[in-house]
Each structure stands twice: as structure tokens, then as C-alpha cells.
Amino acid sequence: MSDNGNIESILHEDRIFPPPEKFNDRIGGAYINSMEKYDEMYARSMEDPDGFWGEVADQLDWFERWDTVSSGAFPDAKWFEGGKTNVCHNCIDRQINMGHGDDTAIIWEGEPTIGSGGSGEVRTLTYHDLHVEVCKFANALKSQGVKKGDVVTIYMGMVPELAIATLACARIGAPHSVIFGGFSSQAIADRVEDAKSKVVVTCDGSWRRGKVVPLKYNVDAATELTDLIEKVIVVKRCENEIAWNDERDIWWHEVCENQEDECPCESMDAEDMLFLLYTSGSTGKPKGIIHTTGGYMVYTYLTSKWVFNLRPDTDQVYWCTADIGWITGHSYIIYGVLPNRVPTLMYEGAPNFPEPDRFWNIVERHKVTQFYTAPTAIRAFMKWGDEHPKKHDLSSLNLLGTVGEPINPEAWMWYREIIGGSNCPIVDTWWQTETGGQMLTPLPGATPTTPGSCTRPFFGVDAAIVQEDGTEVDTNSGGLLVVRKPWPGILRGIFGDRDRFVDTYFGRIDGMYLAGDSARVDENGNFWIMGRIDDVINVSGHRLGTMEVESSLVSHESVVEAAVVGVPHEIKGTGIAAFCTLAGGFEPSEELKQTLRKHVANEIGAIAKPDMLKFTDALPKTRSGKIMRRLLRDVAAGTDSKQDITTLEDFTVIAKLRAED
Ligand code: WTA
């Protein structure tokens, strides 16, 4: 059922850590400071969700008040219908209107180091600065014909202009579709086609481990694969050489130069689309997850506030290390954080450039107080050695968070002790692109934590573990993780595919949102995620469909059939193992292996490159023709952890034997 290798150790975990005593003082007081308070507030959020969420929404600005807080049921639940607002307004203008225009909104650090002390170039943007930049770019987009409702594709590195571009889109009501800078030209073209997007915003290149990722080159290649792209706006970042098409390409700095620095916020219906974000599912091509304005804004605002205990007017500096190309970056670098008026730090590059202590160097220099990262990064840091964090003063840290995949208890303990000095609560947050924001999570001043468990539901989240018929399973029994009531941040659809939306999330268990993960609840009421129930694997915290990798393999002339499974991987959590049968005229060779790995990288992106690739005469199948993935997983795991004893012959024999069952 699961692709993660940590279940055994999780099952025997009984260490419990109450919130550190000092936490309440250090962080300017915890918003939620006891389990009694949590229980009481949770109960209220279940009994009176409209009252609860209405009060939260009242903390933000609305141009027109909503008629109803929540309405409708799955799959068509709506939030704040009749209300009008603008997310960009709440991120920027609202802070300025309240007299905080000179407060720091974004702290950005570039990857290349300059000068002494290991610092990269640093740019700090106040809310005023951000306002000017966002308005100019919003006007620039308009000058290129972008109107409310037009999808703008963004394929950039982690530069301030990426945040500016998303906020500018939100300001004028043009939904953005951000594509992670590690994806390929084909992936760009597919998403552009699906979203019917005519404008792409990119950079000449982006810095990654001292090298330039040729973003503009990839967009150029995408324009060969689709003829939809009419305009490409290019941020000059790396000054690498790029090709230029006068009709299509425009420099960011030139198109912004003469724009007005005021641009009114479009008045958006609460249910107007804010953005599209493509993510992998178990079948077919990636799906464009739709998030709308009001509910997403309110949900990410509140989760940011209470899960990270964000407090303005303190010395807090919040850093989420995700790329804005993923949902974590959308919700917890930009949209949830800016309305809370705590500086959000953006770092451009790799954690180990120029040295494996780069993150800790950043924490020390910027005095980061809340730090949010992925288990895969923590495992890499552990491997690189304690000496790197130990070189730095990390005493500014008050809170640590993780997201993206299950964290193994060993990594959790290391994070707590070596990074947190045993003094910081860890919030292990479970959520998904589809949920918009955190769903199962400790509250840092209240929840006792246990390594490997994401603990309790957030307010308003009616999470449960059920069987196929929708009935709850017993304590500690594995089952399907579902949410039984709509919450404000839920996806509103899959772009252009209503049936897939309804079938995937609501088609299997009547009246419930099916997350696609298996999980259990222990005797203390804590949730433990066990793994995906579908053919999605989680590679370094990034979601990938095994089918996507299979399709890209069979799109190569040499491959007739391919099966891809997850295999436990020390750093990535799950690695990718591929089994391929070859077409006549092709012989297995090391060279072909490398060609195929490269082919997948070209088709999808480097993150999808198989870690292990095996050629086989036949794939093990059941009588009904289904590929026996479990067997392949065993084979892959066996070869990965021990010597390469599984020869092709052995494998074929096993496959044949099992097929007789
Ligand atoms: C997994 C990332 C265990 C899970 C925000 C989920 C986790 C998928 C955790 C969503 C966690 C995310 N513990 N597993 N704390 N957080 N996952 O859409 O399988 O990129 O369904 O969203 O990641 O991945 P996505």
C-alpha cells in the first residue's frame, strides 16, 4: 500500500514532547497555548463552522461582505459567496493602509556568494517597495493584453520577481500557473496547452549550485511544441546568453520601466479563480488544481498565523525553503504569510552551495525565527554532518516545521536536537496541493508532539480514517484518510476536467474528500500518515505519478513497455525504479540506460529521472494482465539495499512463477 520505508519504526514510536516551556515567552506568546484551548476551539469549529470562519475572514479586508460563509456540499462547496475582495490587496495594500508600509515584506538572498561571511546578494522589499513593483508589473501585464481571467504561466527561478509576478496576477485577476523551474520544455508546453495560456514569464536563467539553469532556453523550446505562447517576458538574472525573438520576447525591466506605480486591485468574487497549479495524479497527465480567492486566502492566512505563530511587531523572520513552484511556496512563502506582516525570506539556490552549511549561514545572518523545510532536506543535512549546523549560531530559531512527506523519527530527532537545540517545537504538517493549506498539524504552543506523527486536525478539518464503505476504522488500524466536511481551502476543481475532479476525490466514498493517503490514528488521537494509496510516489517531497514516468519511457522508440515503482531511498524518501522491455532491434546496454534516463529528464524534468533502470524480457503480470507492482517493488528494494544479486534471469523466473498464482 505504501512506498515509504518508515512504517515499522513509526509503529513503535512512543516518545512524546510537550511544547518547550520557553516557547510561549520566546515567540511573543503562543496564540493557542494549551490542548484545552485547542479542544474547545476545535469543537466550536466543528459545531459552528460559519461562525468560526466568518470571524477569521473579518480579520482581513473585503470590498463587499459575503452573503454566506459556507454553502453547498462536496464536490461543490463554496466559501464566502457574494463576498468581494482581492488577495494582493490583503497581502500588500492592507498593510500600507494600516501604517506599516515601511515594514519588511520580503527578504531575498541570491545564491552566488559575494563579499565575506558567506552572504549572497540580499534584497529587502518593504510593503511600499512591493506595492510599487507589483503595480508596475501588473500594468505591464495589462499592456501585453492580459485581462481578468487570462491564465499567465510563470516559469522562473526563486527571485523576488517571481513573488512580484504572482501578486501582480492576483491584483488584476489573472490566474497564474506557476511551473517549477526544474520541469522540462515538454512539461511547460503541456501545461500551457491545458491552461490555454498565452503569456509566459521567465528568467534568462536561474542559479542552482553555481550553475545556470537555462530557463529561457527551455521556454524557447516549449514554443516549438505549442503555438499558443504569444509573449514571453524575461527577467534578467544570470546574464547568460539567450536567443531572442523580437516579436515575442520582452525584457521585464523594459516593459516595467515606464509603467505607472499605481494599479487598482480588481474586485474579485470570493469564488473567482486565484491560481492553477499542476500536480501529479495516478493516471494520465498532470492535473491543474484550481484554487479560488476568498476561502484560500482565509485558510492560508489562519494556518500561517497559528501553525507558525506569526506575530507582527516582533523580531520574527520566517523562512520556508520550498520553491514557489510548489504549493508550499504559494501558500507559505506568499499568500498566507504576507497578510500576517512577518518578513518572509526567499532564498534562490541550493542548500549546499557553496558549502553544506549555506542554510545555517542564512539562519544565523538573518536571525530566522521560524524555519519550514522538507524531510528530504533534513536527511541530506544529517548525511552531510553535524559540523555544518554546529558552525553557526542557530539560537534565533523558535519553531521548526516539516512538510511534503512522512518524516522518519531519526530525522525528526536530529532536527529537534541539532537544529532546534531541543528548544523548538516541530510542526509536522500534512497537507496537499488540493487542500490549499495545512490540514493535520501540531499547534506549536499546545500540541504534544511525537516523532513521525502529524498529530491533530487543524480547526474546521473533519479528518477521519475510514474503510471503503465510509465507516471509521479502529484505533491504530490503517485505512483511507478522508475529510468529511468542506473547509475553506479545498480545491474547487481540476481545470477543464470536471469528471476527473469528481471521480478522483469524491467518487470512491460517498460524501467525503478522499486524500489518496493511507493513515491511522493512535490511542492518543494522533494521526500517522502511512503512504499513498494510488500510483503517486513522493520523490524528495515532490509528487510524481508513476504513470507519467512510464509514458515518457514508452515514448522512446526503444521501449515497448515500462513499469515504474517507488523504492526506499536514503535521502529522497522514495526513489524511482523503472523496468523496461525493449523493442526488437534494441539491446540492453549501459548506454541505453543513460539515454533513457536522460529522455525522462527531457520529457518531464530531472526530478523524474529513474534512480534505477532495469531491462527485462517481460514484466510480471497477473492473469488479468495487471502489472504486479508489489513484486517489482520487492525486486527494486532488494537490489537497492543489497548487492545487485537480482539478475535478469532470476527476475524473469520470479515473474513467471508469480504469474502462475
Ligand atoms: C505527502 C505538499 C506525510 C502526502 C504540501 C500527500 C505528507 C502529498 C506530509 C501531497 C506529511 C505531505 N507527512 N506525508 N507531513 N505532507 N505529504 O500535493 O502523501 O505536493 O498526499 O503537497 O505529500 O503532496 P503535494
XYZ file of C-alpha atoms and ligand atoms in Angstrom:
686
model
C 0.000 0.000 0.000
C 2.786 2.350 0.799
C 6.018 3.417 -0.770
C 7.636 4.755 2.311
C 10.022 2.606 4.232
C 9.452 4.084 7.658
C 6.256 2.473 8.779
C 7.905 -0.087 11.012
C 9.760 2.451 13.061
C 6.762 4.750 13.217
C 4.626 1.978 14.655
C 6.850 1.643 17.706
C 7.327 5.306 18.443
C 6.287 6.413 21.913
C 8.414 9.454 22.702
C 6.225 12.444 23.439
C 7.453 16.013 23.614
C 5.255 18.701 25.136
C 5.773 22.214 23.754
C 9.049 23.581 25.169
C 8.365 25.588 28.315
C 10.095 28.646 26.975
C 8.125 28.664 23.749
C 5.392 30.946 24.951
C 7.850 33.615 26.068
C 10.220 33.402 23.174
C 7.672 33.752 20.455
C 5.759 36.644 21.965
C 3.112 34.347 23.356
C 1.537 31.389 21.611
C -1.871 32.050 20.065
C -3.077 28.625 21.136
C -1.285 27.691 24.328
C -2.977 24.593 25.686
C -4.719 21.460 24.498
C -7.814 22.520 26.445
C -7.963 25.626 24.313
C -7.361 23.598 21.168
C -10.100 21.099 22.069
C -12.571 23.819 22.862
C -11.844 25.772 19.707
C -11.814 22.643 17.570
C -15.220 21.658 18.912
C -16.552 25.084 18.092
C -15.106 24.966 14.564
C -16.999 21.700 14.026
C -20.291 22.823 15.552
C -20.347 26.317 14.129
C -18.021 26.448 11.128
C -19.708 29.536 9.712
C -19.266 31.451 12.947
C -15.676 30.311 13.248
C -14.587 31.123 9.678
C -16.643 34.303 9.479
C -14.682 35.695 12.413
C -11.401 34.791 10.757
C -12.462 36.361 7.458
C -13.340 39.524 9.371
C -9.657 39.935 10.227
C -8.992 40.644 6.545
C -10.316 43.298 4.145
C -13.319 42.735 1.901
C -14.630 45.194 -0.674
C -18.071 43.705 -0.195
C -19.120 41.414 2.600
C -20.150 37.839 1.840
C -23.759 36.651 1.903
C -22.976 33.193 3.225
C -19.817 31.908 4.881
C -20.178 28.382 3.555
C -22.687 26.960 1.152
C -23.208 23.784 -0.838
C -21.700 20.374 -0.224
C -18.903 18.260 -1.764
C -17.916 18.490 -4.554
C -19.395 21.970 -4.955
C -18.842 23.549 -1.582
C -18.360 27.305 -1.765
C -16.994 29.815 0.722
C -17.839 33.473 1.264
C -20.211 33.616 -1.673
C -21.254 37.109 -2.568
C -18.096 38.500 -0.962
C -15.654 40.582 -2.969
C -12.005 41.014 -2.156
C -8.526 40.837 -3.624
C -5.751 38.650 -2.252
C -2.996 41.040 -3.374
C -4.756 43.839 -1.537
C -4.711 41.799 1.657
C -1.046 40.892 1.174
C 0.180 44.438 0.478
C -2.256 47.373 0.426
C -3.901 46.437 3.678
C -0.551 46.613 5.476
C 0.199 50.007 3.941
C -3.264 51.316 4.814
C -2.672 50.322 8.418
C 0.517 52.366 8.511
C 3.018 49.543 8.008
C 4.302 50.380 4.546
C 7.878 50.573 5.784
C 7.819 47.156 7.422
C 9.775 44.421 5.694
C 7.667 42.202 3.489
C 10.255 40.079 1.694
C 13.902 39.356 2.399
C 15.592 37.768 -0.565
C 19.021 36.215 -0.778
C 20.677 35.177 -4.044
C 22.739 32.025 -4.402
C 26.143 33.311 -5.593
C 28.121 34.439 -2.585
C 29.614 37.883 -2.604
C 31.935 39.519 -0.121
C 32.756 37.927 3.188
C 30.689 35.967 5.670
C 29.123 33.740 3.029
C 26.315 36.109 2.147
C 24.731 36.265 -1.268
C 23.234 39.404 -2.723
C 20.407 40.491 -0.411
C 17.342 42.472 -1.396
C 14.808 43.649 1.124
C 11.389 44.791 -0.002
C 9.085 46.752 2.256
C 5.341 46.697 1.637
C 5.788 50.048 -0.119
C 8.505 48.634 -2.371
C 6.441 45.577 -3.087
C 3.458 47.754 -3.901
C 5.423 49.720 -6.496
C 6.941 46.640 -8.103
C 3.686 44.707 -8.170
C 1.697 47.633 -9.585
C 4.261 48.233 -12.312
C 4.293 44.620 -13.345
C 0.502 44.398 -13.148
C 0.339 47.357 -15.539
C 2.972 45.715 -17.704
C 0.850 42.579 -17.961
C -2.130 44.679 -18.942
C -0.013 46.418 -21.583
C 0.574 42.989 -23.095
C -3.137 42.382 -23.328
C -3.588 40.283 -20.182
C -7.119 40.622 -18.834
C -9.017 39.344 -15.826
C -9.465 35.597 -16.231
C -6.468 35.051 -18.570
C -4.041 32.432 -17.265
C -0.442 33.662 -17.027
C 2.265 30.993 -16.960
C 5.238 31.619 -14.709
C 8.448 29.607 -15.090
C 11.122 31.298 -13.045
C 13.870 30.856 -10.528
C 13.479 31.952 -6.921
C 13.969 35.664 -7.477
C 11.830 38.453 -5.982
C 10.233 38.957 -9.400
C 8.613 35.544 -9.018
C 6.689 36.694 -5.947
C 6.013 40.019 -7.650
C 4.642 38.275 -10.734
C 2.226 36.083 -8.776
C 0.976 39.044 -6.747
C 0.586 41.161 -9.885
C -1.552 38.409 -11.419
C -3.673 38.268 -8.280
C -4.027 42.035 -8.392
C -5.523 42.095 -11.874
C -7.465 38.860 -11.511
C -5.385 36.884 -13.985
C -4.914 33.384 -12.526
C -1.298 32.282 -12.544
C 0.032 28.869 -13.318
C 3.495 28.571 -11.818
C 5.643 25.777 -13.221
C 8.586 24.645 -11.120
C 11.856 25.692 -12.788
C 13.083 22.081 -12.797
C 10.433 20.966 -15.284
C 11.157 20.397 -18.957
C 10.043 22.180 -22.133
C 7.539 19.421 -22.767
C 6.058 19.928 -19.315
C 5.791 23.672 -19.983
C 4.109 23.095 -23.337
C 1.632 20.586 -21.867
C 0.614 22.965 -19.083
C 0.399 25.967 -21.400
C -1.874 23.971 -23.722
C -4.064 22.714 -20.920
C -4.475 26.188 -19.408
C -4.646 27.929 -22.806
C -2.124 30.418 -21.562
C -0.638 32.938 -23.969
C 1.827 34.814 -21.796
C 4.840 33.229 -20.116
C 7.007 34.999 -17.562
C 10.509 33.587 -17.179
C 14.155 34.456 -16.455
C 17.195 34.224 -18.698
C 18.446 31.638 -16.234
C 18.407 30.727 -12.582
C 21.271 29.865 -10.261
C 21.472 26.352 -8.947
C 24.599 25.069 -7.252
C 26.739 27.601 -9.056
C 25.386 26.673 -12.472
C 22.842 28.389 -14.670
C 19.572 26.567 -15.331
C 18.646 27.750 -18.840
C 15.045 28.765 -18.221
C 14.623 30.970 -21.276
C 16.099 28.254 -23.468
C 13.509 25.819 -22.103
C 10.691 28.248 -22.810
C 12.042 28.765 -26.343
C 11.959 25.004 -26.818
C 8.396 24.924 -25.464
C 7.336 27.442 -28.115
C 8.356 24.818 -30.677
C 5.946 22.360 -29.084
C 2.935 24.645 -28.815
C 1.980 27.692 -30.811
C -0.116 29.199 -28.043
C 2.655 31.269 -26.489
C 2.406 34.823 -27.797
C 4.521 36.764 -25.336
C 7.491 35.833 -23.188
C 8.533 38.312 -20.500
C 12.107 37.745 -19.369
C 13.768 38.762 -16.114
C 17.483 39.333 -16.497
C 19.123 37.369 -13.726
C 22.149 35.326 -14.764
C 23.066 37.293 -17.885
C 23.620 34.017 -19.693
C 23.404 34.118 -23.427
C 19.899 33.621 -24.758
C 18.193 33.610 -28.118
C 15.818 36.488 -28.746
C 12.664 36.737 -30.805
C 11.779 40.404 -31.260
C 8.118 39.727 -31.914
C 7.605 37.559 -28.878
C 10.208 38.327 -26.223
C 10.223 41.342 -23.920
C 12.591 42.182 -21.087
C 10.889 42.553 -17.697
C 12.870 45.704 -16.878
C 11.948 47.298 -20.195
C 8.252 46.524 -20.074
C 8.066 47.772 -16.464
C 10.174 50.866 -16.983
C 7.517 53.385 -17.897
C 4.572 51.832 -16.136
C 2.578 53.698 -13.524
C 3.327 52.629 -9.977
C -0.349 52.514 -9.098
C -2.682 49.821 -10.329
C -6.097 49.326 -8.772
C -6.913 45.916 -7.363
C -9.539 44.092 -9.365
C -12.589 43.357 -7.247
C -12.758 39.564 -7.241
C -15.657 37.341 -6.323
C -14.712 35.077 -3.453
C -15.095 32.124 -5.802
C -13.084 33.576 -8.722
C -10.007 31.574 -9.593
C -6.811 32.781 -7.916
C -4.447 30.271 -9.476
C -3.940 26.967 -11.144
C -1.203 24.633 -10.014
C -0.430 21.430 -11.842
C 0.237 18.332 -9.813
C 0.568 14.623 -10.483
C -2.195 12.124 -10.128
C -2.284 8.391 -10.561
C -3.327 8.389 -14.177
C -2.735 10.440 -17.254
C -1.309 13.878 -17.422
C -0.812 16.264 -14.507
C -3.981 17.972 -13.374
C -4.489 21.688 -12.979
C -5.684 22.176 -9.422
C -7.959 25.203 -9.108
C -7.853 27.430 -6.054
C -10.166 30.385 -5.649
C -9.908 33.697 -3.894
C -11.767 34.031 -0.593
C -11.554 30.611 1.010
C -7.924 30.041 0.056
C -6.969 33.489 1.375
C -8.685 32.978 4.719
C -7.423 29.430 5.141
C -3.754 30.114 4.357
C -3.849 33.275 6.478
C -5.105 31.451 9.556
C -2.961 28.337 9.232
C 0.152 30.501 8.761
C -0.762 32.551 11.780
C -1.470 29.723 14.187
C 0.774 26.924 12.953
C 3.862 29.149 12.711
C 2.683 31.517 15.432
C 3.380 34.515 13.219
C 3.325 37.763 15.167
C 3.894 41.145 13.594
C 5.786 43.816 15.533
C 8.214 41.269 16.950
C 11.649 40.335 15.650
C 10.296 37.345 13.747
C 11.806 36.359 10.417
C 10.051 33.444 8.807
C 11.738 31.193 6.271
C 10.134 28.471 4.190
C 12.735 26.779 1.990
C 10.277 25.470 -0.610
C 10.283 26.669 -4.189
C 7.333 28.837 -5.142
C 6.807 26.345 -7.976
C 5.101 24.049 -5.465
C 2.002 24.618 -3.356
C 4.109 25.034 -0.205
C 5.734 28.085 -1.731
C 2.400 29.519 -2.882
C 0.695 29.169 0.472
C 3.562 29.518 2.925
C 6.001 31.893 1.275
C 3.493 34.295 -0.221
C -0.240 34.138 0.306
C -0.536 33.016 3.913
C 2.459 34.906 5.240
C 2.226 38.436 3.814
C -1.200 39.127 5.365
C 0.382 38.259 8.731
C 3.009 41.014 8.340
C 6.048 38.954 9.290
C 9.036 39.145 6.906
C 9.119 36.145 4.580
C 12.570 35.049 3.473
C 13.192 33.726 -0.033
C 16.457 32.003 -0.885
C 17.373 31.481 -4.505
C 19.588 28.458 -4.552
C 20.746 25.100 -3.274
C 21.148 24.191 0.412
C 24.742 23.099 -0.127
C 26.158 25.923 -2.188
C 28.921 26.879 -1.890
C 29.168 24.682 1.232
C 26.760 22.342 3.050
C 26.263 24.984 5.748
C 24.538 27.518 3.499
C 21.107 27.219 5.146
C 22.582 27.620 8.631
C 24.628 30.540 7.480
C 21.385 32.160 6.289
C 19.572 31.355 9.539
C 22.377 32.959 11.538
C 22.806 36.100 9.427
C 19.090 36.830 9.043
C 18.192 35.651 12.552
C 15.486 33.362 11.269
C 12.903 32.542 13.926
C 10.594 30.086 12.144
C 12.044 27.582 9.700
C 9.972 25.296 7.444
C 11.537 22.635 5.250
C 11.110 19.083 3.891
C 12.233 15.784 5.440
C 14.349 15.039 2.373
C 16.431 18.147 3.114
C 16.770 17.144 6.763
C 18.034 13.698 5.754
C 20.583 15.287 3.437
C 21.795 17.590 6.229
C 22.163 14.622 8.559
C 24.289 12.893 5.996
C 26.471 15.923 5.362
C 27.342 16.001 9.054
C 26.632 17.882 12.270
C 29.682 20.083 11.884
C 27.873 22.294 9.368
C 24.985 23.448 11.555
C 27.294 23.454 14.571
C 29.450 26.115 12.953
C 26.569 28.569 13.286
C 24.591 30.303 15.964
C 21.088 28.985 15.464
C 19.713 30.368 18.714
C 17.314 32.719 16.902
C 15.185 29.708 15.932
C 11.916 29.330 17.817
C 9.987 26.899 15.717
C 10.735 24.212 13.141
C 8.368 22.796 10.563
C 8.321 19.991 8.025
C 6.127 19.217 5.064
C 5.854 17.079 1.974
C 6.399 13.511 3.081
C 6.497 11.389 6.205
C 9.481 12.188 8.395
C 11.345 9.277 9.901
C 11.784 9.548 13.683
C 15.566 9.588 13.388
C 15.464 12.666 11.154
C 12.850 14.245 13.436
C 15.088 13.799 16.499
C 18.115 15.130 14.654
C 16.146 18.179 13.537
C 14.934 18.786 17.072
C 18.326 18.406 18.725
C 20.880 19.647 16.232
C 18.899 22.418 14.541
C 16.446 23.288 17.291
C 18.782 22.861 20.259
C 15.969 20.771 21.838
C 14.226 24.064 22.369
C 11.866 24.402 19.399
C 8.545 22.714 18.784
C 8.394 20.802 15.497
C 5.262 21.181 13.422
C 4.997 18.199 11.070
C 2.299 19.450 8.709
C 0.317 17.111 6.484
C -1.488 18.633 3.547
C -1.690 18.583 -0.235
C -1.792 20.790 -3.307
C -5.512 20.114 -3.271
C -6.108 21.142 0.328
C -4.628 24.620 -0.187
C -3.229 24.707 3.330
C -2.170 22.615 6.297
C -4.731 20.081 7.471
C -3.131 17.860 10.110
C -0.599 19.632 12.241
C 0.518 20.345 15.756
C -0.093 23.824 17.137
C 3.312 24.826 18.446
C 2.318 26.123 21.880
C -0.243 23.450 22.584
C 0.216 20.058 20.970
C 2.474 17.384 22.459
C 4.461 16.024 19.514
C 5.759 12.570 18.674
C 8.436 11.930 16.050
C 6.742 10.882 12.816
C 3.191 11.927 13.594
C 1.489 14.988 12.126
C -0.768 14.853 15.222
C -4.189 16.572 15.028
C -6.589 18.156 12.576
C -6.475 21.914 12.211
C -9.646 23.827 13.117
C -12.542 23.090 10.822
C -10.916 19.940 9.457
C -13.096 16.876 9.986
C -10.429 14.275 9.220
C -11.035 10.567 9.709
C -9.670 7.172 8.752
C -12.286 5.024 7.084
C -12.838 1.816 5.174
C -14.141 1.677 1.630
C -17.737 1.863 2.888
C -17.059 5.090 4.768
C -17.168 3.632 8.268
C -14.374 4.549 10.649
C -11.652 2.025 11.368
C -10.498 1.088 14.860
C -7.713 2.854 16.698
C -4.345 2.036 15.167
C -5.861 0.298 12.130
C -4.759 1.602 8.773
C -7.378 2.969 6.420
C -8.185 5.725 3.971
C -7.618 9.291 5.053
C -10.700 11.371 4.311
C -12.137 14.748 5.209
C -15.861 14.693 5.881
C -16.721 18.382 5.775
C -15.685 21.127 3.348
C -13.000 23.529 4.574
C -12.255 26.949 3.050
C -9.002 25.983 1.286
C -10.287 22.965 -0.638
C -9.628 22.808 -4.373
C -12.605 23.854 -6.456
C -11.843 21.685 -9.444
C -9.402 20.278 -11.946
C -9.046 22.721 -14.800
C -11.116 21.552 -17.749
C -11.928 18.154 -16.273
C -14.983 18.077 -14.056
C -15.336 14.297 -14.249
C -11.797 13.658 -13.135
C -12.285 16.075 -10.241
C -15.452 14.373 -9.044
C -14.166 10.820 -9.574
C -10.739 11.308 -8.025
C -11.743 12.984 -4.809
C -15.413 12.243 -4.240
C -16.216 9.198 -6.371
C -14.994 6.458 -4.094
C -16.533 7.239 -0.725
C -19.859 8.947 -0.692
C -19.876 12.472 0.679
C -16.206 12.587 1.665
C -12.999 14.045 0.269
C -10.543 11.226 -0.402
C -6.988 12.412 0.134
C -5.226 9.493 -1.537
C -3.146 8.685 1.536
C -3.495 5.827 3.979
C -3.149 6.610 7.638
C -4.026 5.527 11.158
C -4.966 7.269 14.390
C -3.285 6.121 17.575
C -4.658 5.825 21.110
C -3.762 9.469 21.796
C -5.732 10.727 18.817
C -2.609 11.387 16.760
C -2.613 10.837 13.003
C 0.156 8.870 11.297
C 0.441 9.049 7.522
C 1.369 5.661 6.074
C 1.727 6.426 2.369
C -0.147 6.910 -0.874
C -2.891 4.520 -1.887
C -2.526 5.309 -5.562
C 0.279 5.272 -8.083
C 1.690 8.542 -6.900
C 5.170 8.496 -5.431
C 6.796 11.155 -3.351
C 10.345 11.781 -4.516
C 12.219 14.245 -2.315
C 8.861 15.608 -1.248
C 7.787 16.130 -4.871
C 4.757 14.371 -6.198
C 5.142 12.263 -9.291
C 2.779 9.857 -10.990
C 4.431 6.549 -11.841
C 2.285 6.593 -14.999
C 3.855 9.863 -16.089
C 7.312 8.330 -15.932
C 6.059 5.175 -17.672
C 4.508 7.179 -20.503
C 7.677 9.113 -21.022
C 9.713 5.882 -21.161
C 7.445 4.245 -23.730
C 7.519 7.404 -25.802
C 11.133 6.445 -26.568
C 11.472 4.257 -29.660
C 13.419 1.564 -27.801
C 10.825 0.850 -25.105
C 7.695 -1.221 -25.650
C 6.531 -1.475 -22.109
C 7.576 0.113 -18.855
C 6.650 -0.200 -15.209
C 7.738 2.307 -12.635
C 7.621 1.856 -8.874
C 8.904 3.635 -5.795
C 11.857 2.246 -3.928
C 13.052 3.338 -0.466
C 15.831 5.888 -0.821
C 18.047 7.186 1.956
C 17.765 10.863 1.080
C 14.856 11.184 -1.318
C 12.498 9.136 0.847
C 11.332 7.384 -2.299
C 13.475 6.827 -5.353
C 12.278 5.813 -8.812
C 12.817 2.317 -10.188
C 11.928 1.607 -13.796
C 11.589 -1.743 -15.559
C 11.582 -1.647 -19.347
C 11.047 -4.198 -22.064
C 12.802 -3.334 -25.284
C 11.581 -3.274 -28.849
C 13.111 -5.627 -31.406
C 16.474 -4.409 -32.603
C 17.443 -2.822 -29.277
C 19.849 -4.475 -26.881
C 20.232 -3.713 -23.170
C 23.301 -1.616 -22.529
C 24.598 0.908 -20.047
C 24.468 3.489 -22.786
C 20.785 2.876 -23.492
C 20.080 3.110 -19.772
C 21.633 6.543 -19.664
C 19.811 7.567 -22.837
C 16.501 6.588 -21.280
C 17.199 8.351 -18.010
C 18.051 11.472 -19.953
C 14.955 11.038 -22.084
C 12.763 11.101 -18.981
C 14.558 14.201 -17.727
C 13.858 15.876 -21.064
C 10.240 14.816 -21.122
C 9.324 15.656 -17.529
C 12.263 17.136 -15.640
C 15.344 15.997 -13.767
C 13.318 15.105 -10.656
C 11.684 12.264 -12.613
C 14.932 10.573 -13.683
C 14.828 6.919 -12.622
C 17.389 6.106 -9.921
C 17.415 2.537 -11.102
C 16.561 1.192 -14.531
C 16.361 -2.471 -15.445
C 15.763 -4.158 -18.756
C 13.630 -7.249 -18.730
C 12.173 -9.616 -21.312
C 8.785 -9.447 -19.688
C 7.052 -7.651 -16.879
C 5.420 -9.754 -14.190
C 1.678 -9.661 -14.667
C -1.392 -11.240 -13.198
C -3.644 -13.353 -15.389
C -5.796 -10.342 -15.995
C -2.769 -8.510 -17.330
C -2.118 -6.185 -14.421
C 1.497 -5.414 -13.730
C 2.457 -6.822 -10.349
C 3.860 -3.687 -8.821
C 4.317 -5.164 -5.398
C 6.694 -7.733 -6.810
C 8.562 -5.077 -8.716
C 8.840 -3.031 -5.561
C 10.382 -6.014 -3.787
C 12.809 -6.575 -6.601
C 13.729 -2.898 -6.711
C 14.155 -2.610 -2.950
C 16.235 -5.788 -2.848
C 18.677 -4.617 -5.446
C 18.875 -1.186 -3.937
C 19.729 -2.153 -0.401
C 21.992 -5.155 -1.017
C 24.381 -6.268 -3.704
C 22.982 -6.425 -7.176
C 22.024 -10.088 -6.871
C 18.816 -9.925 -8.840
C 19.928 -10.882 -12.268
C 17.685 -10.504 -15.198
C 17.223 -14.287 -15.335
C 16.305 -14.548 -11.667
C 13.877 -11.777 -12.072
C 12.212 -13.311 -15.080
C 11.932 -16.600 -13.232
C 10.258 -14.956 -10.254
C 7.996 -13.092 -12.574
C 6.998 -16.250 -14.388
C 6.436 -18.177 -11.179
C 4.288 -15.461 -9.639
C 2.277 -15.095 -12.799
C 1.159 -18.717 -12.329
C -0.517 -17.932 -8.962
C 2.531 13.724 1.283
C 2.623 19.072 -0.419
C 3.399 12.679 5.469
C 1.197 13.013 1.255
C 2.144 20.070 0.649
C 0.325 13.974 0.468
C 2.984 14.083 3.714
C 1.289 14.504 -0.556
C 3.133 15.207 4.568
C 0.904 15.861 -1.068
C 3.456 14.967 5.943
C 2.645 15.884 2.562
N 3.569 13.692 6.333
N 3.119 12.832 4.166
N 3.643 15.955 6.807
N 2.909 16.308 3.819
N 2.699 14.545 2.482
O 0.473 17.916 -3.247
O 1.345 11.789 0.580
O 2.994 18.119 -3.247
O -0.782 13.345 -0.140
O 1.601 18.817 -1.296
O 2.545 14.568 0.128
O 1.911 16.399 -1.884
P 1.741 17.832 -2.507
